[in-house]
């Protein structure tokens, strides 16, 4: 594992996040998906909670959460995997297994982000809406929890820089070591450009090309804001939590 390999993975994950947001944006808000509904058999809550919980249960049986890159939103009652086990390389410190910020991601996604890129309305496609939401949630979660790998690589490259702050349990010092504003600005510009390119309307009618140019399925500035206000800060939070336990 190298910093270049981690960086390449983070860049590819940007593509997944942008495409998942574009897919969700094709549905209106569809508020009934998130409202408390009549209890399903064995479940009481909103459709989105039912959908995510049941999907995670199925994916757990298929072995999804054996992968240290994956974190469930409802991890407490996941069934054991029924798939043939795969031994993932022991790259991370065992403390990584206890770091899960999906409750924060859930609140941010539904309370702050979702209303910003969906239009008001109800087209009845609640199950498809929930499926698109889950794709967004899992892509964002994977990106944020990948901070464990980022922190491990940075620590291995320069343990002498991190060990004093870790021994002092100094969160502020660790956050300062992990923050590179120039890199963060580059990331924000890149994801904004990706949203512009991936989400542009394509027309073969050359007479209307000037009209369609600039129209995007999702606001590129919103994707930049997503990274600036939520993804990168939470990723650094995960990195700090990991490093605080790295010498245990």
Coordinates of C-alpha atoms in Angstrom, one line a residue:
X1 CA 0.0 0.0 0.0
X2 CA 1.3 3.4 -1.0
X3 CA 0.1 7.0 -0.9
X4 CA -0.2 6.9 -4.7
X5 CA -2.4 3.8 -4.6
X6 CA -4.6 5.4 -1.9
X7 CA -4.8 8.7 -3.9
X8 CA -5.8 6.7 -7.0
X9 CA -8.6 5.0 -5.1
X10 CA -9.9 8.3 -3.7
X11 CA -10.0 9.8 -7.2
X12 CA -12.0 6.8 -8.5
X13 CA -14.4 7.1 -5.6
X14 CA -15.1 10.7 -6.7
X15 CA -16.5 9.3 -9.9
X16 CA -18.8 6.9 -8.0
X17 CA -20.1 9.7 -5.8
X18 CA -20.8 12.1 -8.6
X19 CA -22.6 9.4 -10.7
X20 CA -24.7 8.3 -7.6
X21 CA -25.8 11.9 -7.0
X22 CA -26.8 12.3 -10.6
X23 CA -28.8 9.1 -10.4
X24 CA -30.6 10.3 -7.3
X25 CA -31.3 13.7 -8.8
X26 CA -33.5 12.2 -11.5
X27 CA -36.2 11.5 -8.8
X28 CA -38.0 14.2 -7.0
X29 CA -37.8 14.5 -3.2
X30 CA -40.4 11.7 -2.7
X31 CA -41.0 12.6 1.0
X32 CA -43.1 9.5 1.8
X33 CA -39.9 7.4 1.5
X34 CA -38.6 9.1 4.7
X35 CA -41.8 9.4 6.7
X36 CA -42.8 7.1 9.5
X37 CA -45.0 4.5 7.9
X38 CA -47.2 1.6 9.0
X39 CA -45.1 -1.2 10.4
X40 CA -43.9 -3.8 7.9
X41 CA -43.7 -7.4 9.1
X42 CA -41.0 -7.4 11.7
X43 CA -40.0 -3.8 11.2
X44 CA -41.3 -0.4 12.3
X45 CA -40.0 2.8 10.7
X46 CA -39.6 4.6 7.5
X47 CA -39.3 2.9 4.1
X48 CA -35.7 4.2 3.8
X49 CA -34.7 2.6 7.1
X50 CA -36.4 -0.7 6.1
X51 CA -34.8 -0.7 2.7
X52 CA -31.3 0.1 4.0
X53 CA -31.5 -2.4 6.9
X54 CA -32.8 -5.2 4.7
X55 CA -30.3 -4.6 1.9
X56 CA -27.4 -4.5 4.3
X57 CA -28.6 -7.7 5.9
X58 CA -28.5 -9.4 2.4
X59 CA -25.2 -7.9 1.6
X60 CA -23.8 -9.0 4.9
X61 CA -24.7 -12.6 4.0
X62 CA -22.8 -12.1 0.7
X63 CA -19.7 -11.0 2.7
X64 CA -19.7 -7.3 1.9
X65 CA -18.8 -6.2 5.4
X66 CA -15.8 -8.5 5.6
X67 CA -14.1 -5.8 3.6
X68 CA -12.5 -3.2 5.9
X69 CA -13.5 -0.5 3.4
X70 CA -17.2 -1.2 4.0
X71 CA -19.2 0.1 7.0
X72 CA -22.9 -0.7 7.6
X73 CA -25.4 2.0 8.6
X74 CA -27.2 -0.5 10.9
X75 CA -24.3 -2.8 12.1
X76 CA -25.8 -4.1 15.3
X77 CA -27.9 -7.0 13.9
X78 CA -26.1 -8.0 10.7
X79 CA -26.2 -11.8 10.0
X80 CA -22.9 -13.6 9.5
X81 CA -21.5 -14.0 6.0
X82 CA -22.5 -17.1 4.1
X83 CA -20.0 -16.5 1.3
X84 CA -16.6 -18.2 1.2
X85 CA -14.3 -16.1 3.4
X86 CA -11.6 -13.9 1.8
X87 CA -8.5 -12.9 3.8
X88 CA -7.9 -9.2 3.3
X89 CA -4.4 -8.0 3.8
X90 CA -4.0 -6.8 7.5
X91 CA -3.1 -3.3 6.5
X92 CA -5.0 -1.4 9.2
X93 CA -4.6 -1.3 13.0
X94 CA -7.4 -3.2 14.7
X95 CA -8.8 0.0 16.1
X96 CA -10.1 0.8 12.6
X97 CA -12.9 -1.7 13.1
X98 CA -14.5 0.3 15.9
X99 CA -14.6 3.6 13.9
X100 CA -18.0 4.2 12.2
X101 CA -19.4 7.7 11.5
X102 CA -22.3 6.5 9.5
X103 CA -24.8 8.1 11.9
X104 CA -23.2 11.5 11.1
X105 CA -23.3 10.7 7.4
X106 CA -27.0 9.6 7.6
X107 CA -28.0 12.9 9.3
X108 CA -26.1 15.1 6.9
X109 CA -27.4 13.3 3.8
X110 CA -31.1 13.5 4.7
X111 CA -31.2 16.7 6.6
X112 CA -28.8 18.9 4.8
X113 CA -27.6 17.5 1.4
X114 CA -30.7 15.8 -0.1
X115 CA -32.9 18.9 -0.1
X116 CA -30.2 20.8 -2.0
X117 CA -30.1 18.6 -5.1
X118 CA -33.6 17.2 -5.4
X119 CA -36.7 19.1 -6.7
X120 CA -39.9 19.1 -4.6
X121 CA -42.5 16.5 -5.7
X122 CA -43.7 13.0 -5.5
X123 CA -43.7 10.5 -8.4
X124 CA -44.4 7.4 -6.4
X125 CA -41.1 5.7 -7.1
X126 CA -40.3 5.2 -3.5
X127 CA -38.4 1.9 -3.7
X128 CA -36.2 3.2 -6.6
X129 CA -35.6 6.4 -4.6
X130 CA -34.5 4.4 -1.6
X131 CA -32.2 2.4 -3.8
X132 CA -30.6 5.5 -5.2
X133 CA -30.3 7.0 -1.7
X134 CA -28.5 3.8 -0.5
X135 CA -26.0 4.0 -3.4
X136 CA -25.2 7.6 -2.5
X137 CA -24.9 6.8 1.2
X138 CA -22.6 3.8 0.6
X139 CA -20.4 5.7 -1.8
X140 CA -20.0 8.7 0.6
X141 CA -19.5 6.3 3.5
X142 CA -16.8 4.4 1.7
X143 CA -15.0 7.6 0.8
X144 CA -15.1 9.0 4.3
X145 CA -14.0 5.8 6.1
X146 CA -11.2 5.4 3.6
X147 CA -9.6 8.0 5.9
X148 CA -8.4 5.0 7.9
X149 CA -6.2 3.9 5.0
X150 CA -5.0 7.5 4.3
X151 CA -4.0 7.9 8.0
X152 CA -2.2 4.5 8.0
X153 CA -0.2 5.4 4.9
X154 CA 0.7 8.9 6.2
X155 CA 1.7 7.4 9.6
X156 CA 4.0 4.8 7.9
X157 CA 5.6 7.4 5.7
X158 CA 6.5 9.7 8.7
X159 CA 5.8 8.1 12.1
X160 CA 8.2 10.5 13.8
X161 CA 5.9 13.4 12.8
X162 CA 2.8 11.8 14.3
X163 CA 4.0 9.9 17.3
X164 CA 4.4 12.9 19.7
X165 CA 0.8 14.1 19.0
X166 CA -0.5 10.6 19.3
X167 CA 1.2 10.0 22.7
X168 CA -0.1 13.4 23.9
X169 CA -3.6 12.5 22.5
X170 CA -3.6 16.0 20.9
X171 CA -6.4 16.1 18.4
X172 CA -5.7 19.6 17.2
X173 CA -2.0 18.8 16.4
X174 CA -3.1 15.7 14.4
X175 CA -5.7 17.7 12.5
X176 CA -3.0 20.3 11.7
X177 CA -0.7 17.6 10.4
X178 CA -3.4 16.1 8.2
X179 CA -4.6 19.4 6.7
X180 CA -3.3 20.5 3.3
X181 CA -5.4 23.3 2.1
X182 CA -3.8 23.4 -1.4
X183 CA -4.7 19.7 -1.9
X184 CA -8.2 20.2 -0.6
X185 CA -8.8 23.1 -3.1
X186 CA -7.6 20.9 -5.9
X187 CA -10.0 18.2 -4.9
X188 CA -12.9 20.6 -4.8
X189 CA -12.1 21.9 -8.3
X190 CA -11.7 18.4 -9.6
X191 CA -15.0 17.1 -8.4
X192 CA -16.8 20.2 -9.6
X193 CA -15.3 19.7 -13.0
X194 CA -16.3 16.0 -12.9
X195 CA -19.9 16.9 -12.0
X196 CA -19.9 19.4 -14.9
X197 CA -18.6 16.8 -17.4
X198 CA -20.5 13.7 -16.2
X199 CA -23.8 15.5 -15.8
X200 CA -23.9 17.7 -18.9
X201 CA -26.8 17.3 -21.2
X202 CA -25.7 15.8 -24.6
X203 CA -27.5 16.9 -27.8
X204 CA -26.8 15.9 -31.4
X205 CA -28.7 18.9 -32.6
X206 CA -26.0 21.4 -33.4
X207 CA -28.6 24.2 -33.7
X208 CA -29.4 23.9 -30.0
X209 CA -25.8 23.1 -28.8
X210 CA -25.3 26.6 -27.3
X211 CA -28.6 26.3 -25.4
X212 CA -27.8 22.9 -24.0
X213 CA -24.2 23.8 -23.1
X214 CA -23.9 24.5 -19.4
X215 CA -27.0 22.5 -18.4
X216 CA -26.1 19.9 -15.8
X217 CA -28.1 17.2 -14.1
X218 CA -26.6 18.3 -10.8
X219 CA -25.1 21.6 -9.8
X220 CA -21.3 21.2 -10.0
X221 CA -20.9 23.7 -7.2
X222 CA -23.0 21.5 -4.9
X223 CA -20.6 18.6 -5.4
X224 CA -17.7 20.9 -4.5
X225 CA -19.6 22.0 -1.4
X226 CA -20.3 18.4 -0.4
X227 CA -16.6 17.8 -0.3
X228 CA -15.7 21.1 1.3
X229 CA -18.2 21.0 4.1
X230 CA -18.8 17.3 4.8
X231 CA -16.7 14.7 3.1
X232 CA -13.2 16.1 3.7
X233 CA -13.9 17.3 7.3
X234 CA -15.4 13.9 8.2
X235 CA -12.6 12.1 6.5
X236 CA -10.1 14.0 8.6
X237 CA -12.2 13.2 11.7
X238 CA -11.9 9.5 10.9
X239 CA -8.1 9.9 10.3
X240 CA -7.7 11.6 13.7
X241 CA -9.8 8.9 15.5
X242 CA -7.6 6.3 13.9
X243 CA -4.3 7.9 14.7
X244 CA -5.3 8.5 18.3
X245 CA -5.4 4.7 18.7
X246 CA -2.6 3.8 16.3
X247 CA 0.0 3.2 19.0
X248 CA -2.3 1.1 21.2

